[in-house]
């Protein structure tokens, strides 16, 4: 497992989303330096993504992904950590919290998957990515509220990451059509969500075209100790589009 481990203090585990060519660093590059002065920041590439090995015959599913992340904490001898999950990573964070609540300090769910919803055209396009520079550029415009701010340099970086040997083959195998079944497969039962004891910060972009805002309202209604912050003029990339405010909210949440 490829892991970025930096900073000192109570551990914070950052779990990335499921876009093509994603890595933990690419997802959290603006968040890491804001948190590291106060926390030990752990950023893994989830199995199937980034620089982490892709074992032959590995079954990519919620059970194995959430066990993989718990295994990262075990390997680093971390008994308990705050957990931040972005999109796909939110489903992993929910699964971890439901299955091993004692391992989680505080929870943050950003544009999270994990409850039932009808798959959006945006998410269907993300999971159905076929490699090309133009296709990656179109996805970036989909993620961001203001696509004009996305540089060709950043698009090229993610595109070249997505076509490294074995990367696209693995990615295409995770979410083949019809893709509604993968949304359903990553849900956490309502009873488990209602039972969560953790202080939870829920974050969502009002203009998110990948994960519907209604998902975060669903979570707010079911997690007893939850707060919701909605960002206006923001798509699916809160941690990039509103990087400073996002990090400040996390630090405030962790310090309470």
PDB file of C-alpha atoms in Angstrom:
ATOM      1  CA  UNK A   1       0.000   0.000   0.000  1.00  0.00           C
ATOM      2  CA  UNK A   2       1.299   3.411  -0.971  1.00  0.00           C
ATOM      3  CA  UNK A   3       0.901   5.750   2.022  1.00  0.00           C
ATOM      4  CA  UNK A   4       1.753   9.383   2.648  1.00  0.00           C
ATOM      5  CA  UNK A   5       2.407   9.835   6.390  1.00  0.00           C
ATOM      6  CA  UNK A   6       3.314  13.282   7.699  1.00  0.00           C
ATOM      7  CA  UNK A   7       2.790  15.649  10.607  1.00  0.00           C
ATOM      8  CA  UNK A   8       2.355  15.032  14.327  1.00  0.00           C
ATOM      9  CA  UNK A   9      -0.619  14.891  16.656  1.00  0.00           C
ATOM     10  CA  UNK A  10      -3.865  12.933  16.777  1.00  0.00           C
ATOM     11  CA  UNK A  11      -4.076  10.944  13.503  1.00  0.00           C
ATOM     12  CA  UNK A  12      -6.335  11.971  10.624  1.00  0.00           C
ATOM     13  CA  UNK A  13      -7.002   9.448   7.863  1.00  0.00           C
ATOM     14  CA  UNK A  14      -7.922  10.966   4.479  1.00  0.00           C
ATOM     15  CA  UNK A  15      -9.710   8.606   2.045  1.00  0.00           C
ATOM     16  CA  UNK A  16      -9.805   9.681  -1.602  1.00  0.00           C
ATOM     17  CA  UNK A  17     -12.596   9.359  -4.175  1.00  0.00           C
ATOM     18  CA  UNK A  18     -12.897   7.008  -7.144  1.00  0.00           C
ATOM     19  CA  UNK A  19     -12.160   9.198 -10.176  1.00  0.00           C
ATOM     20  CA  UNK A  20      -9.871   7.858 -12.914  1.00  0.00           C
ATOM     21  CA  UNK A  21      -6.186   8.494 -12.293  1.00  0.00           C
ATOM     22  CA  UNK A  22      -6.831   9.527  -8.689  1.00  0.00           C
ATOM     23  CA  UNK A  23      -4.255   9.183  -5.928  1.00  0.00           C
ATOM     24  CA  UNK A  24      -4.414  10.114  -2.283  1.00  0.00           C
ATOM     25  CA  UNK A  25      -2.000  12.977  -2.871  1.00  0.00           C
ATOM     26  CA  UNK A  26      -3.869  14.324  -5.922  1.00  0.00           C
ATOM     27  CA  UNK A  27      -7.134  14.292  -3.956  1.00  0.00           C
ATOM     28  CA  UNK A  28      -5.781  15.887  -0.782  1.00  0.00           C
ATOM     29  CA  UNK A  29      -2.769  17.956  -1.894  1.00  0.00           C
ATOM     30  CA  UNK A  30      -4.259  21.234  -0.600  1.00  0.00           C
ATOM     31  CA  UNK A  31      -5.578  19.715   2.645  1.00  0.00           C
ATOM     32  CA  UNK A  32      -2.436  17.909   3.808  1.00  0.00           C
ATOM     33  CA  UNK A  33      -0.269  20.999   4.534  1.00  0.00           C
ATOM     34  CA  UNK A  34      -3.149  22.654   6.416  1.00  0.00           C
ATOM     35  CA  UNK A  35      -3.694  19.681   8.745  1.00  0.00           C
ATOM     36  CA  UNK A  36      -0.108  18.460   9.222  1.00  0.00           C
ATOM     37  CA  UNK A  37       0.977  21.201  11.697  1.00  0.00           C
ATOM     38  CA  UNK A  38      -1.613  19.894  14.191  1.00  0.00           C
ATOM     39  CA  UNK A  39      -2.209  16.265  13.194  1.00  0.00           C
ATOM     40  CA  UNK A  40      -0.489  13.163  11.933  1.00  0.00           C
ATOM     41  CA  UNK A  41      -1.991  12.913   8.427  1.00  0.00           C
ATOM     42  CA  UNK A  42      -2.337   9.463   6.844  1.00  0.00           C
ATOM     43  CA  UNK A  43      -3.161   9.378   3.129  1.00  0.00           C
ATOM     44  CA  UNK A  44      -3.289   5.911   1.512  1.00  0.00           C
ATOM     45  CA  UNK A  45      -3.911   4.987  -2.096  1.00  0.00           C
ATOM     46  CA  UNK A  46      -6.842   2.586  -1.728  1.00  0.00           C
ATOM     47  CA  UNK A  47      -6.242  -0.814  -3.335  1.00  0.00           C
ATOM     48  CA  UNK A  48      -7.042  -0.542  -7.047  1.00  0.00           C
ATOM     49  CA  UNK A  49      -5.960   3.111  -7.205  1.00  0.00           C
ATOM     50  CA  UNK A  50      -2.713   5.052  -7.401  1.00  0.00           C
ATOM     51  CA  UNK A  51       0.595   3.412  -6.521  1.00  0.00           C
ATOM     52  CA  UNK A  52      -0.852   0.648  -4.330  1.00  0.00           C
ATOM     53  CA  UNK A  53      -0.350  -2.880  -5.674  1.00  0.00           C
ATOM     54  CA  UNK A  54      -3.207  -4.504  -7.581  1.00  0.00           C
ATOM     55  CA  UNK A  55      -3.215  -8.156  -6.466  1.00  0.00           C
ATOM     56  CA  UNK A  56      -4.240 -10.643  -9.143  1.00  0.00           C
ATOM     57  CA  UNK A  57      -7.818 -11.795  -8.538  1.00  0.00           C
ATOM     58  CA  UNK A  58      -8.535  -9.159  -5.884  1.00  0.00           C
ATOM     59  CA  UNK A  59     -12.269  -8.574  -5.369  1.00  0.00           C
ATOM     60  CA  UNK A  60     -13.000  -4.845  -5.408  1.00  0.00           C
ATOM     61  CA  UNK A  61     -15.955  -4.358  -3.078  1.00  0.00           C
ATOM     62  CA  UNK A  62     -16.967  -2.412   0.016  1.00  0.00           C
ATOM     63  CA  UNK A  63     -16.015  -5.172   2.451  1.00  0.00           C
ATOM     64  CA  UNK A  64     -12.500  -5.551   1.086  1.00  0.00           C
ATOM     65  CA  UNK A  65     -11.910  -1.826   0.617  1.00  0.00           C
ATOM     66  CA  UNK A  66     -12.982  -0.982   4.186  1.00  0.00           C
ATOM     67  CA  UNK A  67     -10.884  -3.854   5.563  1.00  0.00           C
ATOM     68  CA  UNK A  68      -7.940  -2.556   3.560  1.00  0.00           C
ATOM     69  CA  UNK A  69      -8.205   0.875   5.183  1.00  0.00           C
ATOM     70  CA  UNK A  70      -8.520  -0.637   8.666  1.00  0.00           C
ATOM     71  CA  UNK A  71      -5.465  -2.710   7.785  1.00  0.00           C
ATOM     72  CA  UNK A  72      -3.544   0.477   7.018  1.00  0.00           C
ATOM     73  CA  UNK A  73      -4.282   1.720  10.548  1.00  0.00           C
ATOM     74  CA  UNK A  74      -3.222  -1.658  11.946  1.00  0.00           C
ATOM     75  CA  UNK A  75       0.047  -1.629  10.005  1.00  0.00           C
ATOM     76  CA  UNK A  76       0.831   1.864  11.322  1.00  0.00           C
ATOM     77  CA  UNK A  77      -0.160   0.803  14.872  1.00  0.00           C
ATOM     78  CA  UNK A  78      -2.868   3.481  15.025  1.00  0.00           C
ATOM     79  CA  UNK A  79      -5.683   2.429  17.349  1.00  0.00           C
ATOM     80  CA  UNK A  80      -7.944   5.401  16.625  1.00  0.00           C
ATOM     81  CA  UNK A  81      -8.100   8.218  14.083  1.00  0.00           C
ATOM     82  CA  UNK A  82     -10.368  10.923  12.769  1.00  0.00           C
ATOM     83  CA  UNK A  83     -11.570   9.835   9.316  1.00  0.00           C
ATOM     84  CA  UNK A  84     -12.361  12.037   6.311  1.00  0.00           C
ATOM     85  CA  UNK A  85     -14.038  10.365   3.328  1.00  0.00           C
ATOM     86  CA  UNK A  86     -14.495  11.983  -0.088  1.00  0.00           C
ATOM     87  CA  UNK A  87     -17.274  10.583  -2.325  1.00  0.00           C
ATOM     88  CA  UNK A  88     -16.390   6.869  -2.731  1.00  0.00           C
ATOM     89  CA  UNK A  89     -14.138   7.390   0.302  1.00  0.00           C
ATOM     90  CA  UNK A  90     -17.197   8.471   2.275  1.00  0.00           C
ATOM     91  CA  UNK A  91     -18.758   5.047   1.750  1.00  0.00           C
ATOM     92  CA  UNK A  92     -15.554   3.468   3.077  1.00  0.00           C
ATOM     93  CA  UNK A  93     -15.551   5.817   6.066  1.00  0.00           C
ATOM     94  CA  UNK A  94     -19.187   4.940   6.853  1.00  0.00           C
ATOM     95  CA  UNK A  95     -18.430   1.217   6.565  1.00  0.00           C
ATOM     96  CA  UNK A  96     -15.441   1.566   8.886  1.00  0.00           C
ATOM     97  CA  UNK A  97     -17.456   3.554  11.420  1.00  0.00           C
ATOM     98  CA  UNK A  98     -20.293   1.013  11.384  1.00  0.00           C
ATOM     99  CA  UNK A  99     -18.033  -2.047  11.653  1.00  0.00           C
ATOM    100  CA  UNK A 100     -15.323  -0.752  13.968  1.00  0.00           C
ATOM    101  CA  UNK A 101     -16.750   2.351  15.711  1.00  0.00           C
ATOM    102  CA  UNK A 102     -14.051   2.267  18.383  1.00  0.00           C
ATOM    103  CA  UNK A 103     -11.392   2.953  15.714  1.00  0.00           C
ATOM    104  CA  UNK A 104     -12.951   6.274  14.672  1.00  0.00           C
ATOM    105  CA  UNK A 105     -12.573   9.568  16.535  1.00  0.00           C
ATOM    106  CA  UNK A 106     -14.578  12.103  14.552  1.00  0.00           C
ATOM    107  CA  UNK A 107     -16.066  11.578  11.122  1.00  0.00           C
ATOM    108  CA  UNK A 108     -16.162  13.832   8.051  1.00  0.00           C
ATOM    109  CA  UNK A 109     -18.205  12.924   4.959  1.00  0.00           C
ATOM    110  CA  UNK A 110     -17.703  15.098   1.885  1.00  0.00           C
ATOM    111  CA  UNK A 111     -19.909  14.629  -1.191  1.00  0.00           C
ATOM    112  CA  UNK A 112     -20.298  11.130   0.172  1.00  0.00           C
ATOM    113  CA  UNK A 113     -21.609   7.919  -1.326  1.00  0.00           C
ATOM    114  CA  UNK A 114     -23.056   5.383   1.118  1.00  0.00           C
ATOM    115  CA  UNK A 115     -26.857   5.774   1.014  1.00  0.00           C
ATOM    116  CA  UNK A 116     -29.317   4.891  -1.791  1.00  0.00           C
ATOM    117  CA  UNK A 117     -29.734   7.300  -4.702  1.00  0.00           C
ATOM    118  CA  UNK A 118     -30.393   7.097  -8.417  1.00  0.00           C
ATOM    119  CA  UNK A 119     -27.059   7.245 -10.191  1.00  0.00           C
ATOM    120  CA  UNK A 120     -26.446  10.621 -11.796  1.00  0.00           C
ATOM    121  CA  UNK A 121     -25.343  11.115 -15.377  1.00  0.00           C
ATOM    122  CA  UNK A 122     -22.198  12.639 -13.903  1.00  0.00           C
ATOM    123  CA  UNK A 123     -21.251   9.622 -11.799  1.00  0.00           C
ATOM    124  CA  UNK A 124     -22.098   7.285 -14.661  1.00  0.00           C
ATOM    125  CA  UNK A 125     -19.666   9.255 -16.831  1.00  0.00           C
ATOM    126  CA  UNK A 126     -16.928   9.202 -14.154  1.00  0.00           C
ATOM    127  CA  UNK A 127     -17.147   5.439 -13.681  1.00  0.00           C
ATOM    128  CA  UNK A 128     -17.458   4.875 -17.435  1.00  0.00           C
ATOM    129  CA  UNK A 129     -14.293   6.838 -18.279  1.00  0.00           C
ATOM    130  CA  UNK A 130     -12.414   5.775 -21.409  1.00  0.00           C
ATOM    131  CA  UNK A 131      -8.886   7.207 -21.565  1.00  0.00           C
ATOM    132  CA  UNK A 132      -8.249  10.359 -23.581  1.00  0.00           C
ATOM    133  CA  UNK A 133      -7.065  13.846 -22.714  1.00  0.00           C
ATOM    134  CA  UNK A 134     -10.383  15.336 -23.856  1.00  0.00           C
ATOM    135  CA  UNK A 135     -12.422  12.865 -21.809  1.00  0.00           C
ATOM    136  CA  UNK A 136     -10.384  13.684 -18.701  1.00  0.00           C
ATOM    137  CA  UNK A 137     -10.830  17.406 -19.354  1.00  0.00           C
ATOM    138  CA  UNK A 138     -14.592  16.896 -19.652  1.00  0.00           C
ATOM    139  CA  UNK A 139     -14.635  15.066 -16.319  1.00  0.00           C
ATOM    140  CA  UNK A 140     -12.730  17.865 -14.627  1.00  0.00           C
ATOM    141  CA  UNK A 141     -15.274  20.367 -15.939  1.00  0.00           C
ATOM    142  CA  UNK A 142     -17.973  18.113 -14.472  1.00  0.00           C
ATOM    143  CA  UNK A 143     -16.299  17.957 -11.048  1.00  0.00           C
ATOM    144  CA  UNK A 144     -15.795  21.704 -10.690  1.00  0.00           C
ATOM    145  CA  UNK A 145     -18.380  24.466 -10.472  1.00  0.00           C
ATOM    146  CA  UNK A 146     -16.163  26.671 -12.652  1.00  0.00           C
ATOM    147  CA  UNK A 147     -14.509  24.383 -15.188  1.00  0.00           C
ATOM    148  CA  UNK A 148     -12.551  27.278 -16.693  1.00  0.00           C
ATOM    149  CA  UNK A 149     -10.256  27.208 -13.663  1.00  0.00           C
ATOM    150  CA  UNK A 150      -9.025  23.707 -14.512  1.00  0.00           C
ATOM    151  CA  UNK A 151      -5.585  23.899 -16.136  1.00  0.00           C
ATOM    152  CA  UNK A 152      -4.466  21.688 -19.011  1.00  0.00           C
ATOM    153  CA  UNK A 153      -1.403  20.831 -16.915  1.00  0.00           C
ATOM    154  CA  UNK A 154      -3.569  19.310 -14.187  1.00  0.00           C
ATOM    155  CA  UNK A 155      -5.692  17.454 -16.744  1.00  0.00           C
ATOM    156  CA  UNK A 156      -2.552  16.051 -18.385  1.00  0.00           C
ATOM    157  CA  UNK A 157      -1.220  14.895 -14.997  1.00  0.00           C
ATOM    158  CA  UNK A 158      -4.371  12.904 -14.216  1.00  0.00           C
ATOM    159  CA  UNK A 159      -4.710  11.621 -17.773  1.00  0.00           C
ATOM    160  CA  UNK A 160      -1.176  10.214 -17.829  1.00  0.00           C
ATOM    161  CA  UNK A 161      -1.775   8.663 -14.407  1.00  0.00           C
ATOM    162  CA  UNK A 162      -4.924   6.971 -15.722  1.00  0.00           C
ATOM    163  CA  UNK A 163      -3.098   5.243 -18.603  1.00  0.00           C
ATOM    164  CA  UNK A 164      -0.191   3.771 -16.662  1.00  0.00           C
ATOM    165  CA  UNK A 165       0.121  -0.003 -17.209  1.00  0.00           C
ATOM    166  CA  UNK A 166      -2.730  -1.849 -15.531  1.00  0.00           C
ATOM    167  CA  UNK A 167      -4.502   1.261 -14.245  1.00  0.00           C
ATOM    168  CA  UNK A 168      -7.358   1.526 -16.731  1.00  0.00           C
ATOM    169  CA  UNK A 169      -7.890  -2.242 -16.825  1.00  0.00           C
ATOM    170  CA  UNK A 170      -8.397  -2.252 -13.061  1.00  0.00           C
ATOM    171  CA  UNK A 171     -10.574   0.866 -13.113  1.00  0.00           C
ATOM    172  CA  UNK A 172     -12.842  -0.496 -15.856  1.00  0.00           C
ATOM    173  CA  UNK A 173     -13.295  -3.739 -13.904  1.00  0.00           C
ATOM    174  CA  UNK A 174     -14.551  -1.962 -10.763  1.00  0.00           C
ATOM    175  CA  UNK A 175     -17.701  -0.262 -12.071  1.00  0.00           C
ATOM    176  CA  UNK A 176     -18.877  -1.881 -15.336  1.00  0.00           C
ATOM    177  CA  UNK A 177     -22.328  -1.002 -16.705  1.00  0.00           C
ATOM    178  CA  UNK A 178     -25.085  -1.059 -15.596  1.00  0.00           C
ATOM    179  CA  UNK A 179     -23.617   1.081 -12.810  1.00  0.00           C
ATOM    180  CA  UNK A 180     -26.618   1.626 -10.514  1.00  0.00           C
ATOM    181  CA  UNK A 181     -25.707  -1.701  -8.880  1.00  0.00           C
ATOM    182  CA  UNK A 182     -22.360  -0.269  -7.695  1.00  0.00           C
ATOM    183  CA  UNK A 183     -24.103   2.671  -6.016  1.00  0.00           C
ATOM    184  CA  UNK A 184     -26.386   0.155  -4.298  1.00  0.00           C
ATOM    185  CA  UNK A 185     -23.461  -2.107  -3.348  1.00  0.00           C
ATOM    186  CA  UNK A 186     -21.746   0.740  -1.497  1.00  0.00           C
ATOM    187  CA  UNK A 187     -24.664   1.649   0.757  1.00  0.00           C
ATOM    188  CA  UNK A 188     -24.648   1.335   4.525  1.00  0.00           C
ATOM    189  CA  UNK A 189     -27.908   0.117   6.137  1.00  0.00           C
ATOM    190  CA  UNK A 190     -30.008   2.889   7.681  1.00  0.00           C
ATOM    191  CA  UNK A 191     -29.972   1.115  11.039  1.00  0.00           C
ATOM    192  CA  UNK A 192     -26.163   1.161  11.060  1.00  0.00           C
ATOM    193  CA  UNK A 193     -26.081   4.846  10.118  1.00  0.00           C
ATOM    194  CA  UNK A 194     -28.583   5.733  12.860  1.00  0.00           C
ATOM    195  CA  UNK A 195     -26.436   3.845  15.390  1.00  0.00           C
ATOM    196  CA  UNK A 196     -23.269   5.842  14.663  1.00  0.00           C
ATOM    197  CA  UNK A 197     -22.086   7.546  17.863  1.00  0.00           C
ATOM    198  CA  UNK A 198     -19.517   9.800  16.195  1.00  0.00           C
ATOM    199  CA  UNK A 199     -19.500  13.583  15.939  1.00  0.00           C
ATOM    200  CA  UNK A 200     -19.936  13.930  12.185  1.00  0.00           C
ATOM    201  CA  UNK A 201     -19.334  16.851   9.839  1.00  0.00           C
ATOM    202  CA  UNK A 202     -21.127  16.487   6.486  1.00  0.00           C
ATOM    203  CA  UNK A 203     -20.025  18.681   3.574  1.00  0.00           C
ATOM    204  CA  UNK A 204     -21.512  19.072   0.099  1.00  0.00           C
ATOM    205  CA  UNK A 205     -21.285  21.394  -2.890  1.00  0.00           C
ATOM    206  CA  UNK A 206     -24.667  22.848  -3.845  1.00  0.00           C
ATOM    207  CA  UNK A 207     -23.905  22.441  -7.566  1.00  0.00           C
ATOM    208  CA  UNK A 208     -22.473  18.924  -7.260  1.00  0.00           C
ATOM    209  CA  UNK A 209     -23.339  17.048 -10.478  1.00  0.00           C
ATOM    210  CA  UNK A 210     -21.754  13.766  -9.416  1.00  0.00           C
ATOM    211  CA  UNK A 211     -23.353  13.005  -6.030  1.00  0.00           C
ATOM    212  CA  UNK A 212     -26.767  14.595  -5.317  1.00  0.00           C
ATOM    213  CA  UNK A 213     -27.012  17.052  -2.426  1.00  0.00           C
ATOM    214  CA  UNK A 214     -29.972  14.998  -1.180  1.00  0.00           C
ATOM    215  CA  UNK A 215     -27.531  12.274  -0.098  1.00  0.00           C
ATOM    216  CA  UNK A 216     -26.063  14.591   2.532  1.00  0.00           C
ATOM    217  CA  UNK A 217     -29.528  15.579   3.776  1.00  0.00           C
ATOM    218  CA  UNK A 218     -30.268  11.846   4.106  1.00  0.00           C
ATOM    219  CA  UNK A 219     -27.146  11.422   6.252  1.00  0.00           C
ATOM    220  CA  UNK A 220     -27.968  14.514   8.340  1.00  0.00           C
ATOM    221  CA  UNK A 221     -31.415  13.147   9.142  1.00  0.00           C
ATOM    222  CA  UNK A 222     -30.025   9.811  10.327  1.00  0.00           C
ATOM    223  CA  UNK A 223     -26.751  10.593  12.127  1.00  0.00           C
ATOM    224  CA  UNK A 224     -27.711  11.958  15.529  1.00  0.00           C
ATOM    225  CA  UNK A 225     -24.535  13.956  16.190  1.00  0.00           C
ATOM    226  CA  UNK A 226     -24.198  15.515  12.737  1.00  0.00           C
ATOM    227  CA  UNK A 227     -23.820  18.959  11.216  1.00  0.00           C
ATOM    228  CA  UNK A 228     -24.145  19.828   7.521  1.00  0.00           C
ATOM    229  CA  UNK A 229     -22.279  22.589   5.689  1.00  0.00           C
ATOM    230  CA  UNK A 230     -23.364  23.296   2.095  1.00  0.00           C
ATOM    231  CA  UNK A 231     -21.027  25.299  -0.157  1.00  0.00           C
ATOM    232  CA  UNK A 232     -22.655  27.531  -2.751  1.00  0.00           C
ATOM    233  CA  UNK A 233     -20.985  27.931  -6.167  1.00  0.00           C
ATOM    234  CA  UNK A 234     -19.270  24.589  -5.614  1.00  0.00           C
ATOM    235  CA  UNK A 235     -19.297  21.260  -7.400  1.00  0.00           C
ATOM    236  CA  UNK A 236     -17.876  17.920  -6.294  1.00  0.00           C
ATOM    237  CA  UNK A 237     -14.423  19.271  -5.382  1.00  0.00           C
ATOM    238  CA  UNK A 238     -14.911  21.180  -2.126  1.00  0.00           C
ATOM    239  CA  UNK A 239     -11.368  20.410  -0.954  1.00  0.00           C
ATOM    240  CA  UNK A 240     -10.017  22.063  -4.119  1.00  0.00           C
ATOM    241  CA  UNK A 241     -12.609  24.724  -4.937  1.00  0.00           C
ATOM    242  CA  UNK A 242     -12.869  25.963  -1.333  1.00  0.00           C
ATOM    243  CA  UNK A 243      -9.619  24.560   0.004  1.00  0.00           C
ATOM    244  CA  UNK A 244      -8.951  27.041   2.812  1.00  0.00           C
ATOM    245  CA  UNK A 245     -12.471  27.038   4.242  1.00  0.00           C
ATOM    246  CA  UNK A 246     -12.648  23.268   3.957  1.00  0.00           C
ATOM    247  CA  UNK A 247      -9.466  22.813   5.989  1.00  0.00           C
ATOM    248  CA  UNK A 248     -10.592  25.362   8.593  1.00  0.00           C
ATOM    249  CA  UNK A 249     -13.872  23.488   9.054  1.00  0.00           C
ATOM    250  CA  UNK A 250     -11.989  20.222   9.537  1.00  0.00           C
ATOM    251  CA  UNK A 251      -9.626  21.705  12.094  1.00  0.00           C
ATOM    252  CA  UNK A 252     -12.523  23.274  13.994  1.00  0.00           C
ATOM    253  CA  UNK A 253     -14.432  20.009  13.972  1.00  0.00           C
ATOM    254  CA  UNK A 254     -11.421  18.050  15.257  1.00  0.00           C
ATOM    255  CA  UNK A 255     -10.642  20.542  18.013  1.00  0.00           C
ATOM    256  CA  UNK A 256     -14.118  20.643  19.589  1.00  0.00           C
TER     257      UNK A 256
END
